[in-house]
C-alpha positions as a LaTeX table, in Angstrom:
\begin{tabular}{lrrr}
\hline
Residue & $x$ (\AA) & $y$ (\AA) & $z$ (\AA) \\
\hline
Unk1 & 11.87 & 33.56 & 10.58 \\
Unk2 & 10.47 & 36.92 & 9.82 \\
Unk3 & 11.57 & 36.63 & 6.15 \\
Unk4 & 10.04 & 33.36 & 5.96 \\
Unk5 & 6.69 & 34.99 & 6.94 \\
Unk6 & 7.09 & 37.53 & 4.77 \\
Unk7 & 4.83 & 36.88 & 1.73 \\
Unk8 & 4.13 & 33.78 & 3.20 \\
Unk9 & 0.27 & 32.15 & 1.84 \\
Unk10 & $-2.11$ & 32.70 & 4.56 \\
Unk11 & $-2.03$ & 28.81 & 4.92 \\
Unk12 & 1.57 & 28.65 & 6.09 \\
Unk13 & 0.24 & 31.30 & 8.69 \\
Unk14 & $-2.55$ & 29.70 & 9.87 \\
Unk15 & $-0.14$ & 26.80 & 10.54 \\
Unk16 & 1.95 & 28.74 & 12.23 \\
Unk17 & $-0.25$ & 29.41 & 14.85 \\
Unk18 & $-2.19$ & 26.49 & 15.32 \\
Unk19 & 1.11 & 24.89 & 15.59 \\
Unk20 & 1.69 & 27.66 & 18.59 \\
Unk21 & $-1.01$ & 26.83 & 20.00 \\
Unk22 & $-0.25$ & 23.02 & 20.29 \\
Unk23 & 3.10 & 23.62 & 21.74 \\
Unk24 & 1.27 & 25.78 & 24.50 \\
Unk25 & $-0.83$ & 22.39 & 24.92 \\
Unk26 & 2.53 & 20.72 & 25.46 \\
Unk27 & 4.04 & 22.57 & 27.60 \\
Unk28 & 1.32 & 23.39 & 30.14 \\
Unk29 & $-0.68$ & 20.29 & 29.44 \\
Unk30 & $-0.40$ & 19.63 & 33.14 \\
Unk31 & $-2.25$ & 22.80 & 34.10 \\
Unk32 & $-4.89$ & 22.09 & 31.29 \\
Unk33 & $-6.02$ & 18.90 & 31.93 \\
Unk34 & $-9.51$ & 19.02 & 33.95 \\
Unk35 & $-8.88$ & 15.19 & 35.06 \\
Unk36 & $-6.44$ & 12.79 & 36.13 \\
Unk37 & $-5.53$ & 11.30 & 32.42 \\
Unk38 & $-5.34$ & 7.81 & 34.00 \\
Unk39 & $-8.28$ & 7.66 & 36.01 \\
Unk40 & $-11.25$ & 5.58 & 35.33 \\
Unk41 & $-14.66$ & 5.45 & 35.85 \\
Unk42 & $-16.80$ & 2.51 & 34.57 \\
Unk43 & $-20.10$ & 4.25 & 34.45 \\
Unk44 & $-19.20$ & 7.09 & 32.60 \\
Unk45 & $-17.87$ & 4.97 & 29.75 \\
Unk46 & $-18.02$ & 5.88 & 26.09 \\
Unk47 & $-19.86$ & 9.37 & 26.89 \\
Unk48 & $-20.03$ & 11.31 & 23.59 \\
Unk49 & $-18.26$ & 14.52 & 23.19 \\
Unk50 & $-20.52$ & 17.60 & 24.27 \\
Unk51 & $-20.75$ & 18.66 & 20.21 \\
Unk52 & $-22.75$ & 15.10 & 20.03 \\
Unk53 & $-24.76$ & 16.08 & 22.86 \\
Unk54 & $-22.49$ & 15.07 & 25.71 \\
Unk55 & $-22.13$ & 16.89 & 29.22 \\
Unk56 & $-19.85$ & 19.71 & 29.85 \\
Unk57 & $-18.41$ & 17.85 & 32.60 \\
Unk58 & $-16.24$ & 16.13 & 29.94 \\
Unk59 & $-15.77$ & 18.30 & 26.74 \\
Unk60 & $-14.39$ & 15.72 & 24.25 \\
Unk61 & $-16.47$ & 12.68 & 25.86 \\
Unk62 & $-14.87$ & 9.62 & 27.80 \\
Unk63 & $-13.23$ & 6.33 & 26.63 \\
Unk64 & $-14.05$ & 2.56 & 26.60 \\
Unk65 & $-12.76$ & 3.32 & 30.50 \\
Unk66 & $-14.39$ & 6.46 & 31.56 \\
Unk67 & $-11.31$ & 7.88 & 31.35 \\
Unk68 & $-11.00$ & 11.88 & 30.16 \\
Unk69 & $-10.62$ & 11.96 & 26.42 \\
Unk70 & $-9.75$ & 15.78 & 26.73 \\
Unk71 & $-7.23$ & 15.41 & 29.36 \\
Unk72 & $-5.32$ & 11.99 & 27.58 \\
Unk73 & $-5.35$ & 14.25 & 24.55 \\
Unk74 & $-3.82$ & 17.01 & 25.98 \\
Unk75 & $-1.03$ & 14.38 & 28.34 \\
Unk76 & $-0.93$ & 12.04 & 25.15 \\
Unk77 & $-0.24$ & 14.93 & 22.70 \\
Unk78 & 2.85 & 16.10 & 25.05 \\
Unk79 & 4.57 & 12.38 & 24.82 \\
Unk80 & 4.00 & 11.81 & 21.60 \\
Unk81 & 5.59 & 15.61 & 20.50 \\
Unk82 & 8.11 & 14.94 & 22.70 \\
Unk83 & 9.04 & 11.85 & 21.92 \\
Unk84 & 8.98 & 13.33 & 18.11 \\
Unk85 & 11.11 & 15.64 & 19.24 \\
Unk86 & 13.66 & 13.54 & 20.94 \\
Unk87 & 13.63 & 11.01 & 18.03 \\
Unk88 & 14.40 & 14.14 & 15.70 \\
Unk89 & 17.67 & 15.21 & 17.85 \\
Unk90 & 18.83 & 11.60 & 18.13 \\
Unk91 & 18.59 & 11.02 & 15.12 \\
Unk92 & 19.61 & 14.23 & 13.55 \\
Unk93 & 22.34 & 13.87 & 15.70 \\
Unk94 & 23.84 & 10.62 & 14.45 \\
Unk95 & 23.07 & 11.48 & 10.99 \\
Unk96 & 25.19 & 14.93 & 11.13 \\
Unk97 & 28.24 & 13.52 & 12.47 \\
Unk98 & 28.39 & 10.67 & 10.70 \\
Unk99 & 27.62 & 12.54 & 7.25 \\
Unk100 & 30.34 & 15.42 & 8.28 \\
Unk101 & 33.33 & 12.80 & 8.70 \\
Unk102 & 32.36 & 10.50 & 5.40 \\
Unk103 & 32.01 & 13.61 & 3.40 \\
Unk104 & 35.34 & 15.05 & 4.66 \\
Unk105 & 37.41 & 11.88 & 5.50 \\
Unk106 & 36.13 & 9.95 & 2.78 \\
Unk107 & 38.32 & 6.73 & 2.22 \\
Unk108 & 36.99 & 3.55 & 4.13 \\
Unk109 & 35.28 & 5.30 & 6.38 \\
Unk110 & 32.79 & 6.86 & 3.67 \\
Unk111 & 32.54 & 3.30 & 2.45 \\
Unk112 & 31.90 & 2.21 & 5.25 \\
Unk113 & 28.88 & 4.79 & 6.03 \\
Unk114 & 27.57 & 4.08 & 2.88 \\
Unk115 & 27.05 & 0.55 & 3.76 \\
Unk116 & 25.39 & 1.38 & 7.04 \\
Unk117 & 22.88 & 3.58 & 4.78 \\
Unk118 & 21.96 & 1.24 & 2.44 \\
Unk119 & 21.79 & $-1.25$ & 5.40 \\
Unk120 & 19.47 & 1.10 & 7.31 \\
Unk121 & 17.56 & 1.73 & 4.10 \\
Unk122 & 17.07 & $-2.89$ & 3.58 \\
Unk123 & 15.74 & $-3.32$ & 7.07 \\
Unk124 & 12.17 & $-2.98$ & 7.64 \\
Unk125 & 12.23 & $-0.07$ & 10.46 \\
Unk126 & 9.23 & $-2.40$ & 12.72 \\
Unk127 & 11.54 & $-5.51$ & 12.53 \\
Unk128 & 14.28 & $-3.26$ & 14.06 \\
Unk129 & 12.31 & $-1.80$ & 16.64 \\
Unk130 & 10.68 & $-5.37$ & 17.60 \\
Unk131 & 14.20 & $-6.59$ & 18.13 \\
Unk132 & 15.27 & $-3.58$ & 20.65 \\
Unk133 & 11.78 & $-4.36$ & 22.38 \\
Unk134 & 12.67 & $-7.54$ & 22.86 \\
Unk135 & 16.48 & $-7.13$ & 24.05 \\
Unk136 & 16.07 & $-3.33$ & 25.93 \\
Unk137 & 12.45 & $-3.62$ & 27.00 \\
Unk138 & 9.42 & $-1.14$ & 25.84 \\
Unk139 & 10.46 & 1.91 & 28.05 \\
Unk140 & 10.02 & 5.77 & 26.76 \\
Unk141 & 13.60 & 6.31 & 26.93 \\
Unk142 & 14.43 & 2.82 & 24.88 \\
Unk143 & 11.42 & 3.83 & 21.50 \\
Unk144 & 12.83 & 7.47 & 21.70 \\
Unk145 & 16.09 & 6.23 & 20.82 \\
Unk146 & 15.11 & 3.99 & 18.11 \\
Unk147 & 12.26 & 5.96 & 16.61 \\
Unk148 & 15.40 & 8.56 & 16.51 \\
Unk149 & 17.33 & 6.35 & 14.61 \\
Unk150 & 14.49 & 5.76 & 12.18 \\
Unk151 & 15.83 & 8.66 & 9.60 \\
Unk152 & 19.23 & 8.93 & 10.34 \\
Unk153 & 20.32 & 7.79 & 7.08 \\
Unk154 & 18.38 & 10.68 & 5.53 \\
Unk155 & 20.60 & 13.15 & 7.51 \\
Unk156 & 23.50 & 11.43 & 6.60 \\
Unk157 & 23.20 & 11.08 & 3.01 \\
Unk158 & 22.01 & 15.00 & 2.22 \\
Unk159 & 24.78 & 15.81 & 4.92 \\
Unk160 & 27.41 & 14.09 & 3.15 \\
Unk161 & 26.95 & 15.07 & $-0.41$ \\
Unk162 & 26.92 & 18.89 & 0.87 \\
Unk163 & 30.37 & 18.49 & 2.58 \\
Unk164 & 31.66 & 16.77 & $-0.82$ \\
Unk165 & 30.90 & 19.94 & $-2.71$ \\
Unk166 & 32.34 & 21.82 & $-0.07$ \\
Unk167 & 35.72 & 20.33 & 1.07 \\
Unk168 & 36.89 & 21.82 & $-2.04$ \\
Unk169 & 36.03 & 25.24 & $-1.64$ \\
Unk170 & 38.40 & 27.88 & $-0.93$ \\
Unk171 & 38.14 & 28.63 & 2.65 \\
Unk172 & 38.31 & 25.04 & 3.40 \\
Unk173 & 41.75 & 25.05 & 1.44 \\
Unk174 & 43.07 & 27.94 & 3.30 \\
Unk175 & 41.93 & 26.52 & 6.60 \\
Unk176 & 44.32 & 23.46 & 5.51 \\
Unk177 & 47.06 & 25.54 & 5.08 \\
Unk178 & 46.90 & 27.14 & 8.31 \\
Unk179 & 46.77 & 24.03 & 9.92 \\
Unk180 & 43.14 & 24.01 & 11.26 \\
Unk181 & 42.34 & 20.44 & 12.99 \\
Unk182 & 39.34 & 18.43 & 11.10 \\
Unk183 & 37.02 & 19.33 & 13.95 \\
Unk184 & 37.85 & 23.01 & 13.92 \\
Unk185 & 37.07 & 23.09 & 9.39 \\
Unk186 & 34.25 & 20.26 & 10.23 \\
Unk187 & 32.03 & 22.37 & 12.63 \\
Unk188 & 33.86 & 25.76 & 12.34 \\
Unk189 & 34.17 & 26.20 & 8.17 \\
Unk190 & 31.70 & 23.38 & 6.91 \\
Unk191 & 28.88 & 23.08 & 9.57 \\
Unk192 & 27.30 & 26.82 & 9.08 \\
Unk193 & 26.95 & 26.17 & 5.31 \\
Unk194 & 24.94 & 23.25 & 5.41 \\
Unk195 & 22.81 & 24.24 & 8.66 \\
Unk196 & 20.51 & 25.78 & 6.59 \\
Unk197 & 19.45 & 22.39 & 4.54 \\
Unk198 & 19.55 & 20.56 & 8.01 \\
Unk199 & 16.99 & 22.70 & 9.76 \\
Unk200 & 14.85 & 22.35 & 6.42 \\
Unk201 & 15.07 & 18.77 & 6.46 \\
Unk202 & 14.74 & 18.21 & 10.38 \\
Unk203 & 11.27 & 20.11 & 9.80 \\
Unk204 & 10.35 & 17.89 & 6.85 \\
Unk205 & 11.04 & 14.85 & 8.47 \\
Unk206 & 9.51 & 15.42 & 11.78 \\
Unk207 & 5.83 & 14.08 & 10.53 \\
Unk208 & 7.26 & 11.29 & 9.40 \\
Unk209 & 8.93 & 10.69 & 12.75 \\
Unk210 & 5.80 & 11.66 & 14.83 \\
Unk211 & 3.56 & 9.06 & 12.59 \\
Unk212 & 6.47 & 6.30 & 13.32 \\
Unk213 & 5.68 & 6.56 & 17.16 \\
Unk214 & 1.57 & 6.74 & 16.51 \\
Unk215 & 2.28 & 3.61 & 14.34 \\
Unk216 & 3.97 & 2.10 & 16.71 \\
Unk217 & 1.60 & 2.52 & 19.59 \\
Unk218 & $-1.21$ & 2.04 & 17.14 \\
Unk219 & 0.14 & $-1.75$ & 16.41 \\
Unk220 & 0.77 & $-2.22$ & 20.15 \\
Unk221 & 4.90 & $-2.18$ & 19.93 \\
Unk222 & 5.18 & 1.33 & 21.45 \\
Unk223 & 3.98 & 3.09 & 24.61 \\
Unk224 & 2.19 & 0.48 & 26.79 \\
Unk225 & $-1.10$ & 1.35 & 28.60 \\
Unk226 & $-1.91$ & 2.68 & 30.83 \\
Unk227 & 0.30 & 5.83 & 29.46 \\
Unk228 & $-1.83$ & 7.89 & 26.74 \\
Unk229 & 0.05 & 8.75 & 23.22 \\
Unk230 & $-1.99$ & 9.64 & 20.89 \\
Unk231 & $-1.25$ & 6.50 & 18.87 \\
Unk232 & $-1.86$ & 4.49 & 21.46 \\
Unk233 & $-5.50$ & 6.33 & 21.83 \\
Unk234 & $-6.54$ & 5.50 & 18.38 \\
Unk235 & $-5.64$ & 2.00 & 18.87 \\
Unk236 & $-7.11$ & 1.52 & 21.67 \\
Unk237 & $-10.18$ & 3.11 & 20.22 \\
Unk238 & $-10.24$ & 0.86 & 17.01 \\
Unk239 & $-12.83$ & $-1.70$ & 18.81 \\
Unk240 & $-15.51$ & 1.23 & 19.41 \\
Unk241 & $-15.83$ & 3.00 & 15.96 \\
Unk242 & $-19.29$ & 1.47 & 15.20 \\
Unk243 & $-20.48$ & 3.18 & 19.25 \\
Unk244 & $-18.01$ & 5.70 & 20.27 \\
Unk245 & $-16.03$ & 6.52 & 17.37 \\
Unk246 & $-13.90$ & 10.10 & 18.91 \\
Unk247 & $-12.28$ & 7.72 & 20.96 \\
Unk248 & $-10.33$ & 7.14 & 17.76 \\
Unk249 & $-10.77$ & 9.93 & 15.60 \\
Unk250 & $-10.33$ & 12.69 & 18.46 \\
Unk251 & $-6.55$ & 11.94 & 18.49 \\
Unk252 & $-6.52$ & 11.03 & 14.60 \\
Unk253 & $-7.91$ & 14.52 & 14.17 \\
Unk254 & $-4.50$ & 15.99 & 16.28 \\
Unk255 & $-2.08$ & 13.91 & 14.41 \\
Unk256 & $-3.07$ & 14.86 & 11.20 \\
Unk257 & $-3.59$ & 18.44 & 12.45 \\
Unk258 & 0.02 & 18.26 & 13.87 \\
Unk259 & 1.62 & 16.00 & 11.02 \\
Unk260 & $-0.08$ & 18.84 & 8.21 \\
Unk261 & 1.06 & 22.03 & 10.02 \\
Unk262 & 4.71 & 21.04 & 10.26 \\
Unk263 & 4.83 & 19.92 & 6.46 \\
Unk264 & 3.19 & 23.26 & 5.25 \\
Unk265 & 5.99 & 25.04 & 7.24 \\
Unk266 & 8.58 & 22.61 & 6.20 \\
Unk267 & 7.80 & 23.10 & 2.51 \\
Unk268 & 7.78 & 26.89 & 2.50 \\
Unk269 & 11.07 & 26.71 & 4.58 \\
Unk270 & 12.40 & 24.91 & 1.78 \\
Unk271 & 11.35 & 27.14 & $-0.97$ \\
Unk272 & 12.38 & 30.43 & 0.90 \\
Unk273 & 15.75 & 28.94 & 0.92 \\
Unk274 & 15.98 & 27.38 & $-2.63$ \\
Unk275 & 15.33 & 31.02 & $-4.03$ \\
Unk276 & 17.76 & 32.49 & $-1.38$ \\
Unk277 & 20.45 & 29.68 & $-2.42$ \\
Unk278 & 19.42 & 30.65 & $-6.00$ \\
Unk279 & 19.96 & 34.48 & $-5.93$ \\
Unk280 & 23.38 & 33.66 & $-4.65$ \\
\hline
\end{tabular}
């Protein structure tokens, strides 16, 4: 990480630690938050944030509820990361292992992972998570699984083509000869090369992953109410642009924020290695 920094625009640094600074958020959002996410209060509805001339008593304003905007961002900032997160590992994950054995087994088992991509890759992601809400239910646990198995086929595919180019490499041969299992060359010989492009790519990927969940709140298909994501905060704030607009844009304003820091970082990530890989 220290080389990465190194040299690094001042842009890429000032992501760096506003992207610290959310992650604090996250992980001591329960220490931070001045109310009770959840509860309401009909007349203090739709109170404008205190840099529109609101009260102090409620920093970023209230909802279409009374409810806290500043403590449902900080709660609804933590599930949506984390369910980002999650999503990420699942699906990074299923990806790896799958792309390790087609690359290095190849045969009808490649074949048949191919398939599964370009099945993956036909089928609208919504109609796919509509039909697990409708057979597993709309629990956390049930959209972090299939928001995690959203980009799997990214994983796989990059994962795959690196193990083809690398099967064939000398210490892979003499790993053969001394009678190394598959698992032992798979995540012993062949893993360590290609971590480098995985950690790259699980970076790259992970606004996509956190927009799939705000999307999927957003269109009502994700987190339910009363539980605050920050999707679910700017659709439920959609109705009230024209009279209390932050409900919406307040937690717009964190997923972009969010969604732009991690791509800065992922891109110079990607370049630091490229030259590295390159000087090689």
């Amino acid at each position: 990480m220290r080389g990465i920094l190194k040299d690094s625009p001042v842009l890429v640094k000032i992501c760096l630690g506003l992207l610290a600074a959310v992650l604090l958020i996250v992980l001591f959002a329960g220490f931070l938050m001045p109310y009770d996410p959840d509860a309401t209060s009909l007349l203090d509805r739709n109170l404008p944030p205190v840099f529109l001339g609101g009260s102090a008593e409620h920093l970023l304003g209230t909802d279409e509820l009374g409810r806290d905007m500043l403590s449902r961002l900080l709660y609804g900032t933590r599930v949506s990361i984390g369910m980002a997160v999650f999503g990420l590992l699942v699906g990074g994950t299923f990806g790896v292992l799958l792309g390790l054995t087609a690359g290095y087994f190849g045969g009808w088992w490649d074949r048949l992972i191919l398939m599964l991509i370009n099945f993956q890759q036909s089928i609208p992601f919504t109609l796919i998570v509509l039909l697990g809400v409708v057979i597993f239910g709309r629990g956390i646990p049930v959209l972090m699984v299939f928001i995690g198995m959203a980009r799997w086929e990214t994983y796989a595919k990059m994962i795959r083509g690196l193990v083809l180019s690398m099967k064939k490499k000398q210490f892979v041969e003499a790993a053969r000869c001394y009678n190394a299992s598959p698992g032992r060359i798979l995540f012993r010989y062949i893993f360590p090369g290609v971590r480098t492009s995985l950690m790259v790519l699980l970076t790259l990927n992970f606004p996509a992953v956190l927009l799939i969940e705000s999307s999927l709140s957003f269109i009502g298909i994700g987190v339910q109410p009363p539980t605050a994501t920050l999707g679910q905060m700017v659709g439920a704030g959609r109705n009230y642009l024209t009279i209390a607009p932050w409900i919406s844009l307040v937690p717009a304003f964190m997923i972009v924020l969010v969604a732009y820091c991690i791509q800065h970082i992922g891109e110079r990530m990607r370049d630091y290695f490229d030259v590295r890989l390159a000087e090689e």
